[in-house]
CSV table of C-alpha atoms and ligand atoms in Angstrom, one decimal:
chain,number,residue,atom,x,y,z
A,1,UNK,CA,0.0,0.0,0.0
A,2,UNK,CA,1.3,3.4,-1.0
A,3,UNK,CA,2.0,6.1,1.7
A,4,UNK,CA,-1.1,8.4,2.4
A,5,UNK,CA,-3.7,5.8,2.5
A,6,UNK,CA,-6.2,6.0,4.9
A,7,UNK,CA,-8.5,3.6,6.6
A,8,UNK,CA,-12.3,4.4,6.8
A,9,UNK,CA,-14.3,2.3,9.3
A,10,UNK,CA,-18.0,2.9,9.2
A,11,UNK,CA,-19.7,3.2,6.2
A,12,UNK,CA,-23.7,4.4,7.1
A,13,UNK,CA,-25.4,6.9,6.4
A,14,UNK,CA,-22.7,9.5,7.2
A,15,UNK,CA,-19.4,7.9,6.7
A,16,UNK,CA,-20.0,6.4,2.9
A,17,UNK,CA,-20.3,10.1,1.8
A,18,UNK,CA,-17.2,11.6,3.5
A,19,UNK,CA,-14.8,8.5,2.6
A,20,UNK,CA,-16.1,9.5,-1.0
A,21,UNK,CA,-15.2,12.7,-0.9
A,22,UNK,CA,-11.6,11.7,0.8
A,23,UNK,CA,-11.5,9.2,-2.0
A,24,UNK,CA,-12.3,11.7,-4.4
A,25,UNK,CA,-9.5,14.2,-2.8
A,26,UNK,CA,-7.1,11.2,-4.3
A,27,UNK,CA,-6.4,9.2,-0.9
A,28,UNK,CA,-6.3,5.4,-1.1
A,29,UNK,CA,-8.6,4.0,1.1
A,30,UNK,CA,-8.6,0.8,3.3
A,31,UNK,CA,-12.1,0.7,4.3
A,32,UNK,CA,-14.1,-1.7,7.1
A,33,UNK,CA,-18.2,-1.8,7.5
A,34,UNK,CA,-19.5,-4.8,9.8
A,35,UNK,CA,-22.4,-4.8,6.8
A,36,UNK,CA,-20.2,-6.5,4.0
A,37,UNK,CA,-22.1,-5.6,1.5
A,38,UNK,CA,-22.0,-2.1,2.1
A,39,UNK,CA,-18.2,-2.6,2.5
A,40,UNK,CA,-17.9,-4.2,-0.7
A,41,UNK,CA,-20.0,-1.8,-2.6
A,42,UNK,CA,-18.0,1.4,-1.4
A,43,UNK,CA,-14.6,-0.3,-2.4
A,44,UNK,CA,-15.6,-1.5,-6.0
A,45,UNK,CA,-17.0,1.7,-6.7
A,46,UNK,CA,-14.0,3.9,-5.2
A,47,UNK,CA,-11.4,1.5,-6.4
A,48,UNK,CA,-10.4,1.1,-2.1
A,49,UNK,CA,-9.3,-2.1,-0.4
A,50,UNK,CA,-11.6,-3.7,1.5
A,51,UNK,CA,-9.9,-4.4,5.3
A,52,UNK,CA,-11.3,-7.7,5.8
A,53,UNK,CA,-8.0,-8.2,8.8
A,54,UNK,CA,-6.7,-6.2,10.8
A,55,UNK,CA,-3.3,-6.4,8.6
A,56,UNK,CA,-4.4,-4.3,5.9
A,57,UNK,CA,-4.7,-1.4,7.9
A,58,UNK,CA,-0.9,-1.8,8.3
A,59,UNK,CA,0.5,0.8,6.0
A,60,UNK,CA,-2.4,3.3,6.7
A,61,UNK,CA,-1.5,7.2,8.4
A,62,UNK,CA,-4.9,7.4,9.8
A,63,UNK,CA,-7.9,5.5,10.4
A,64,UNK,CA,-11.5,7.9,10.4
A,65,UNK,CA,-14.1,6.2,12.4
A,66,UNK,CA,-17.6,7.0,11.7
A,67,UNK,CA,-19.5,4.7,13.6
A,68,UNK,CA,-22.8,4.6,15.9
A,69,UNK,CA,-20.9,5.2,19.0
A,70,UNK,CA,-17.7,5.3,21.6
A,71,UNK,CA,-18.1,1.7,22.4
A,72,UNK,CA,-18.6,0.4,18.5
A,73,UNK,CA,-15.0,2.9,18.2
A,74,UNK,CA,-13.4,0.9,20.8
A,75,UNK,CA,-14.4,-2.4,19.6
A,76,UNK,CA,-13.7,-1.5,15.7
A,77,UNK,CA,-10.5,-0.1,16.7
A,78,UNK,CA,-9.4,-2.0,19.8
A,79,UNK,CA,-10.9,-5.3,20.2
A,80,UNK,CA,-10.1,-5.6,16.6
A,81,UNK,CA,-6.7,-5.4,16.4
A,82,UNK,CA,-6.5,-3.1,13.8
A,83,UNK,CA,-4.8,-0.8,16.6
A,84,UNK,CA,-1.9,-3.3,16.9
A,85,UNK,CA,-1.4,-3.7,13.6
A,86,UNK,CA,-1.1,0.2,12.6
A,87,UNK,CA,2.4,1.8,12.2
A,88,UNK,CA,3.3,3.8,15.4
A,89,UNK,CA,2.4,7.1,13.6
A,90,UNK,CA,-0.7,6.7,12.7
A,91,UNK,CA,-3.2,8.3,13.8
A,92,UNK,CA,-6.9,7.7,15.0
A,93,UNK,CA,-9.3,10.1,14.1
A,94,UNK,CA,-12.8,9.5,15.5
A,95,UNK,CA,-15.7,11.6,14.0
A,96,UNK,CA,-18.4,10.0,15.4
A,97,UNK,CA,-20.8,11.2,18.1
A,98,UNK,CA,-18.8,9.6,21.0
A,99,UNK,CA,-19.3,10.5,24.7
A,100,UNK,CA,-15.8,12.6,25.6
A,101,UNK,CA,-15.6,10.1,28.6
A,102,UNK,CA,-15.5,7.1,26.6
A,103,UNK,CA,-13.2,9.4,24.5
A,104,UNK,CA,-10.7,10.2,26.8
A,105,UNK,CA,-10.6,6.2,28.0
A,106,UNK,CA,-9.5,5.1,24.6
A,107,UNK,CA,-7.1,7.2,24.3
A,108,UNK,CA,-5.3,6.5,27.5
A,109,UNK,CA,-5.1,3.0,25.8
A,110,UNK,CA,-4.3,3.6,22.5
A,111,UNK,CA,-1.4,6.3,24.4
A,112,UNK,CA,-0.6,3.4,25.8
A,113,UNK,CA,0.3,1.4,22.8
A,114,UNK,CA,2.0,4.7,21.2
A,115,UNK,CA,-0.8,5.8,19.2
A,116,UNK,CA,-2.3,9.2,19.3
A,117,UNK,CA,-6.1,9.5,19.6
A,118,UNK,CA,-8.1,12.9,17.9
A,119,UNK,CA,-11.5,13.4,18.1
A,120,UNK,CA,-13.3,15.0,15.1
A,121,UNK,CA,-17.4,15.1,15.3
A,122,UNK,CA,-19.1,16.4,12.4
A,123,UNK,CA,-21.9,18.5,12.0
A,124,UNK,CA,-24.5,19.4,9.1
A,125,UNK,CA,-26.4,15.4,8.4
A,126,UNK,CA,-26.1,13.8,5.1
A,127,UNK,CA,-26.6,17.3,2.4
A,128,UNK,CA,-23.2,18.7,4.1
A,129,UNK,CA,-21.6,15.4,4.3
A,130,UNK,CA,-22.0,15.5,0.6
A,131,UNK,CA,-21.0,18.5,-0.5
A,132,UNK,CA,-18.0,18.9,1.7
A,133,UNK,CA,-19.1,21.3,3.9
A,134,UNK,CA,-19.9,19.9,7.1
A,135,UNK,CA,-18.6,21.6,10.5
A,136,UNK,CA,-15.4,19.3,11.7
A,137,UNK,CA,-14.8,20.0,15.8
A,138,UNK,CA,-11.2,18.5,16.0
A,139,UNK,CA,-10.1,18.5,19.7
A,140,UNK,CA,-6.7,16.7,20.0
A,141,UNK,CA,-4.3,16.1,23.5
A,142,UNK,CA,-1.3,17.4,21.0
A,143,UNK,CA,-0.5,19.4,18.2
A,144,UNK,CA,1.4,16.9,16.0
A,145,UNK,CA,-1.7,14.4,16.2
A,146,UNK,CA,-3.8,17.5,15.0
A,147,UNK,CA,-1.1,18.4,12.5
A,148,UNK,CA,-1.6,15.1,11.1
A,149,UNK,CA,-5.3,14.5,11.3
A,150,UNK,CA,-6.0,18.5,9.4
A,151,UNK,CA,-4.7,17.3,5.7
A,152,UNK,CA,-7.4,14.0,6.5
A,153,UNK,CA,-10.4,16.6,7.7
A,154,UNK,CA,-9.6,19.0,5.2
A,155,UNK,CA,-10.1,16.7,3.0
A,156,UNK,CA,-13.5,16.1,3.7
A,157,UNK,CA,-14.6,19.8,4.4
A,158,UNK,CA,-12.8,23.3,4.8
A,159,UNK,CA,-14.3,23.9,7.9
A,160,UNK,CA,-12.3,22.6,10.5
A,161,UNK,CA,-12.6,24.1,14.5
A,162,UNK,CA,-9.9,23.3,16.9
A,163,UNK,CA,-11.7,22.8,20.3
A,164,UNK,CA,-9.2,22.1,22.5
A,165,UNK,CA,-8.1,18.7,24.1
A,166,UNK,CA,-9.0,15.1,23.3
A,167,UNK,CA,-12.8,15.1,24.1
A,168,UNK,CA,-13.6,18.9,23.4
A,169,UNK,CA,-14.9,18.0,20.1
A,170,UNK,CA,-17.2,15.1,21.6
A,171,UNK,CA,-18.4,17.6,24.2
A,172,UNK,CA,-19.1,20.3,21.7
A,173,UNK,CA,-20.9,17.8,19.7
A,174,UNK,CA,-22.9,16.5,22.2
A,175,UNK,CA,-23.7,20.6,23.3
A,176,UNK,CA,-24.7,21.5,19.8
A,177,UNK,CA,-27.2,19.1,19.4
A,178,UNK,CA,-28.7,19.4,22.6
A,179,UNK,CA,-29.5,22.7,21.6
A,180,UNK,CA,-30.7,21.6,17.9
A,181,UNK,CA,-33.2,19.5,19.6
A,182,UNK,CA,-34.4,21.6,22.2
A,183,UNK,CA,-35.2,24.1,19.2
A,184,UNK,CA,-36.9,21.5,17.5
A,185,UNK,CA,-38.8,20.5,20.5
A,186,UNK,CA,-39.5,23.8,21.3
A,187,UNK,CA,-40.7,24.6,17.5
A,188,UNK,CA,-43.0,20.9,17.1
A,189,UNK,CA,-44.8,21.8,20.6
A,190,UNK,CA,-45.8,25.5,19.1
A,191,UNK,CA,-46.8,24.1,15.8
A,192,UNK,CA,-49.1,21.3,17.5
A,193,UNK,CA,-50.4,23.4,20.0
A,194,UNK,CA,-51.1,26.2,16.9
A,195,UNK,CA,-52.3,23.6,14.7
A,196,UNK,CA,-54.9,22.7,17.8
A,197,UNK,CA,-56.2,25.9,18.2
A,198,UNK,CA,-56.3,26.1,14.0
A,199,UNK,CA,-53.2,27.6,12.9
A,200,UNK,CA,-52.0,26.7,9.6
A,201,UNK,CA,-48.5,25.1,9.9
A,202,UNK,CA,-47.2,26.6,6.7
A,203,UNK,CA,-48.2,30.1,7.9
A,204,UNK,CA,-46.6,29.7,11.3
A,205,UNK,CA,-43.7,28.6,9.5
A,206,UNK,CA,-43.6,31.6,7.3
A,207,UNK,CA,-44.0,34.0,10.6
A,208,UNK,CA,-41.6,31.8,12.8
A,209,UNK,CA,-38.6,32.5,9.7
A,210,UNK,CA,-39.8,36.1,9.6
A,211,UNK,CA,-39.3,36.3,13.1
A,212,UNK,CA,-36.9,36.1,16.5
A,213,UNK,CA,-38.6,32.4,16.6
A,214,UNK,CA,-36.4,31.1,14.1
A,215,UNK,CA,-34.0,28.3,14.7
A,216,UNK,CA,-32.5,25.9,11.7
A,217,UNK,CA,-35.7,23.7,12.1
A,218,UNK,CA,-38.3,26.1,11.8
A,219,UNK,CA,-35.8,27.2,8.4
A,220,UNK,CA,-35.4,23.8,6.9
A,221,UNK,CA,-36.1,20.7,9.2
A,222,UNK,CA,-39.6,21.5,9.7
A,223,UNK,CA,-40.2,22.8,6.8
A,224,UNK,CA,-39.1,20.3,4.3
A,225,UNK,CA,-39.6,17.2,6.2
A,226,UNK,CA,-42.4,17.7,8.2
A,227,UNK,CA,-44.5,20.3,6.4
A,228,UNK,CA,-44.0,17.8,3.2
A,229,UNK,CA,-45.4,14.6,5.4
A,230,UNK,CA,-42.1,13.1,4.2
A,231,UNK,CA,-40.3,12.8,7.5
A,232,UNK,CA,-36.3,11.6,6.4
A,233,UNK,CA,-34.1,13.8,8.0
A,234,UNK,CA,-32.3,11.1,7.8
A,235,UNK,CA,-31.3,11.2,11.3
A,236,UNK,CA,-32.6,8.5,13.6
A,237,UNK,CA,-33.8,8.8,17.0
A,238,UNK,CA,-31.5,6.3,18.7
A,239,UNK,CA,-28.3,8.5,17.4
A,240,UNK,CA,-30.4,11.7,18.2
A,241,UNK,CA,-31.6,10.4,21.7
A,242,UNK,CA,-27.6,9.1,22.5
A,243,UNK,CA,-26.4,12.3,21.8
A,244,UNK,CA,-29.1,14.1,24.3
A,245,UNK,CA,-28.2,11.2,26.7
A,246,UNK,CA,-24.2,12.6,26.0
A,247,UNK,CA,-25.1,15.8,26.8
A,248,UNK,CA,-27.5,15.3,30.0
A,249,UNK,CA,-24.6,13.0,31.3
A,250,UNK,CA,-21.9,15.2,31.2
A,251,UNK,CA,-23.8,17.9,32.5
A,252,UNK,CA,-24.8,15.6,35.5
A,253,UNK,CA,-21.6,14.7,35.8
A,254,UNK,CA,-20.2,18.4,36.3
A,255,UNK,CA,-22.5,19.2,38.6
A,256,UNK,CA,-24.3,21.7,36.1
A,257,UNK,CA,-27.6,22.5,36.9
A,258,UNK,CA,-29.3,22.1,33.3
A,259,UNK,CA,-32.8,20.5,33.6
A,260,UNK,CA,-33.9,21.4,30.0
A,261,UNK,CA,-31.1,18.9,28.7
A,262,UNK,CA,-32.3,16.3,30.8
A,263,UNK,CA,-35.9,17.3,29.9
A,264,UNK,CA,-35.5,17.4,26.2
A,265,UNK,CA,-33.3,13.8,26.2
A,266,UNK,CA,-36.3,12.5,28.2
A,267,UNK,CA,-39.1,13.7,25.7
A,268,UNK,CA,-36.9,12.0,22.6
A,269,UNK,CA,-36.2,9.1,24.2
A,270,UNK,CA,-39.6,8.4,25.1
A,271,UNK,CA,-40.5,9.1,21.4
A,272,UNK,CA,-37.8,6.3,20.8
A,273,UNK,CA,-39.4,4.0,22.9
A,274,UNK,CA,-42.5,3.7,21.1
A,275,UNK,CA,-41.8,4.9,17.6
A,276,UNK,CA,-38.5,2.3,17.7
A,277,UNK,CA,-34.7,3.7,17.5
A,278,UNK,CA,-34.3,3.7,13.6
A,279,UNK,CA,-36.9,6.0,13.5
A,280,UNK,CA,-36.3,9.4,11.8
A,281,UNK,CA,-36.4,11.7,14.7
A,282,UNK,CA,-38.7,14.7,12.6
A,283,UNK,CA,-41.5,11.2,12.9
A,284,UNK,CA,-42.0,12.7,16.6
A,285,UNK,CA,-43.8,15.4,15.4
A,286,UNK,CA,-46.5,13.0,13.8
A,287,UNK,CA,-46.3,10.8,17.1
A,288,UNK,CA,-47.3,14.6,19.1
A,289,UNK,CA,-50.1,15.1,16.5
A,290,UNK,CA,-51.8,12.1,17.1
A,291,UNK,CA,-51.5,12.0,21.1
A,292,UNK,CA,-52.7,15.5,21.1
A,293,UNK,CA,-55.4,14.9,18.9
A,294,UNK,CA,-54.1,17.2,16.0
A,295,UNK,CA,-54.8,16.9,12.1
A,296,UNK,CA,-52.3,17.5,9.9
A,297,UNK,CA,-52.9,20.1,7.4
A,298,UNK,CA,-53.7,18.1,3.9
B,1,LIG,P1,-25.3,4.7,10.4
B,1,LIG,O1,-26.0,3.8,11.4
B,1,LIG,O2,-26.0,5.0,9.1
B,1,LIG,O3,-23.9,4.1,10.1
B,1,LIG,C1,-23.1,3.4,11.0
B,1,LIG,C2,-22.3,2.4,10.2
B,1,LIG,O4,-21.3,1.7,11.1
B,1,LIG,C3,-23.2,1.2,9.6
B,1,LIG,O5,-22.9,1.0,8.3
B,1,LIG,C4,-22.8,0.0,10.5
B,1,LIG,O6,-22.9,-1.2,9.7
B,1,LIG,C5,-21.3,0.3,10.8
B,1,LIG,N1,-20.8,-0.3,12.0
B,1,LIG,C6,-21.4,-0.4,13.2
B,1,LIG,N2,-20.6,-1.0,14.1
B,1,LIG,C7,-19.4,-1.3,13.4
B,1,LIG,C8,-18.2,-1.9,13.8
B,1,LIG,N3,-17.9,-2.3,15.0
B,1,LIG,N4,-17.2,-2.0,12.8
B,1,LIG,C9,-17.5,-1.6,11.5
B,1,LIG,N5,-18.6,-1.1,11.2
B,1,LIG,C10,-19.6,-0.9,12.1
B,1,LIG,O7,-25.0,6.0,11.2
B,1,LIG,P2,-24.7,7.5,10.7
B,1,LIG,O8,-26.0,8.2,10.5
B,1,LIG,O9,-23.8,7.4,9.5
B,1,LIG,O10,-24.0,8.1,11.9
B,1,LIG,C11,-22.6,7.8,12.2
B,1,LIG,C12,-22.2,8.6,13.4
B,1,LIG,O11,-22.3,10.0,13.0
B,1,LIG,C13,-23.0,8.5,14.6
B,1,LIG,O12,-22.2,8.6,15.8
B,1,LIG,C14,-24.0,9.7,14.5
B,1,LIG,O13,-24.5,10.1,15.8
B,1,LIG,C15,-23.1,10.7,13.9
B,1,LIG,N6,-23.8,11.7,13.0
B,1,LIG,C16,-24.9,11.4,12.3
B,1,LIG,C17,-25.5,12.4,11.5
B,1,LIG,C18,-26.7,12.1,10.6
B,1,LIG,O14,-27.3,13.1,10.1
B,1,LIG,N7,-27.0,10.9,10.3
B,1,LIG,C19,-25.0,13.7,11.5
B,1,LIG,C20,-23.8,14.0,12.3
B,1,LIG,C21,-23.2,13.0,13.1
């Protein structure tokens, strides 16, 4: 394998799109999905190896993870053994939505075995992921494992933030979308409770965007997923409801007094429960429709 390959491990929704676009920026990739078939789709059509063993992420200098969670990291990394088998100076960049904790664990023991650790969220869904323009949170422990994750990141969107230390991009990531969903929340409860007392949707939209209401789901979210009835945000509620469980957690765990995080993770996770975890989160607004005995506008 040539130098400036990269390993890719997780393949979904998000992570298919950016390794395209990293394969597309001329990098060789080496890429893992525990769905083979995905796998073996993404490496026919990029022309990328497909890292059956943990041996043919040998000559990689990085390895992006974009999976569902810390754990899955740990276990596609660790457990693997595709961290043994990496060259000392590679580096482990994980963009999913990982709690920091879990975050800072791994890479004690990936420190451990002389391999840096950066973490490297994303934010912007599937459209951004696309095009290249997602928001990158890059928090890293030192600057030559940054230095060597950037040309990686940059690669799959110019805008790159530097946190802080390992973790900071995980918090942040967490943080942001806690207050994406309390917006949303906030905005579905005013539209069902308008819609009750016989408010047309579109209209409150329309005043909402004109308005100090606004937030990005009253300007796009709600507007093309829910006032359409076609409800794929393409975000589900398990990932949604982990992050707001993330963000709860580690304001628990600093003794912050935050109830509306806690509040807002309750109300999506009970959504979860009955609506099931691969449900598109924006489906919650037809969920607090029906229990509140609303019509949707035809
Ligand atoms: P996804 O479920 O579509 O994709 C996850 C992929 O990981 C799947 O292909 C799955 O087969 C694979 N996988 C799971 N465990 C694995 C393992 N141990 N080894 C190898 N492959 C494994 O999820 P997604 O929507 O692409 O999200 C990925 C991450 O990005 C999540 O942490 C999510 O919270 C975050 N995120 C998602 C969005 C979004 O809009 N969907 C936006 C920003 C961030």
């Amino acid at each position: 394998m040539s130098a400036g390959s990269v390993g890719f491990i997780g393949l979904g929704n998000m992570g298919r799109l950016m390794a395209a676009n990293l394969a597309r920026s001329g990098r060789k990739l080496v890429v893992r999905d525990t769905d083979a078939e995905r796998q073996n789709a993404f490496a026919i059509e990029f022309d990328a190896v497909a890292g059956d063993t943990p041996a043919a992420f040998a000559e990689v200098e990085a390895v992006v993870t974009m999976l569902p969670n810390g754990k899955a990291v740990r276990e596609a990394v660790l457990d693997s053994g595709v961290a043994t088998a990496l060259r000392r100076d590679a580096v482990v960049i994980d963009s999913s939505s990982s709690d920091p904790l879990d975050t800072l664990e791994l890479g004690r023991e990936l420190a451990e075995q002389g391999l840096a650790l950066v973490d490297a969220p994303v934010s912007g869904g599937m459209a951004r992921a696309l095009d290249g323009t997602l928001a990158i949170m890059l928090g890293a422990g030192d600057e030559a494992a940054a230095e060597r994750a950037l040309p990686i990141l940059d690669a799959m969107s110019a805008r790159v933030f530097r946190t802080g230390a390992l973790g900071t991009g995980h918090a942040m990531k967490a943080l942001n979308n806690f207050v994406l969903a309390a917006g949303f929340v906030a905005a579905a409860e005013a539209l069902v409770t308008g819609g009750k007392f016989g408010l047309d949707p579109a209209v409150m939209l329309d005043v909402l965007n004109a308005s100090s209401g606004r937030n990005v789901s009253t300007e796009t979210t709600l507007v093309e997923e829910v006032l359409t009835r076609r409800f794929t945000a393409n975000f589900t509620l398990g990932l949604f409801t982990k992050d707001l469980g993330i963000a709860a957690g580690l304001a628990g765990s600093l003794e912050i007094d935050a109830p509306l995080c806690a509040l807002v993770h309750e109300r999506l996770a009970q959504a979860g429960a009955e609506l099931g975890p691969q449900t598109d989160y924006t489906e919650t607004v037809r969920l607090w429709e029906r229990r509140s005995g609303v019509e949707p506008a035809p």
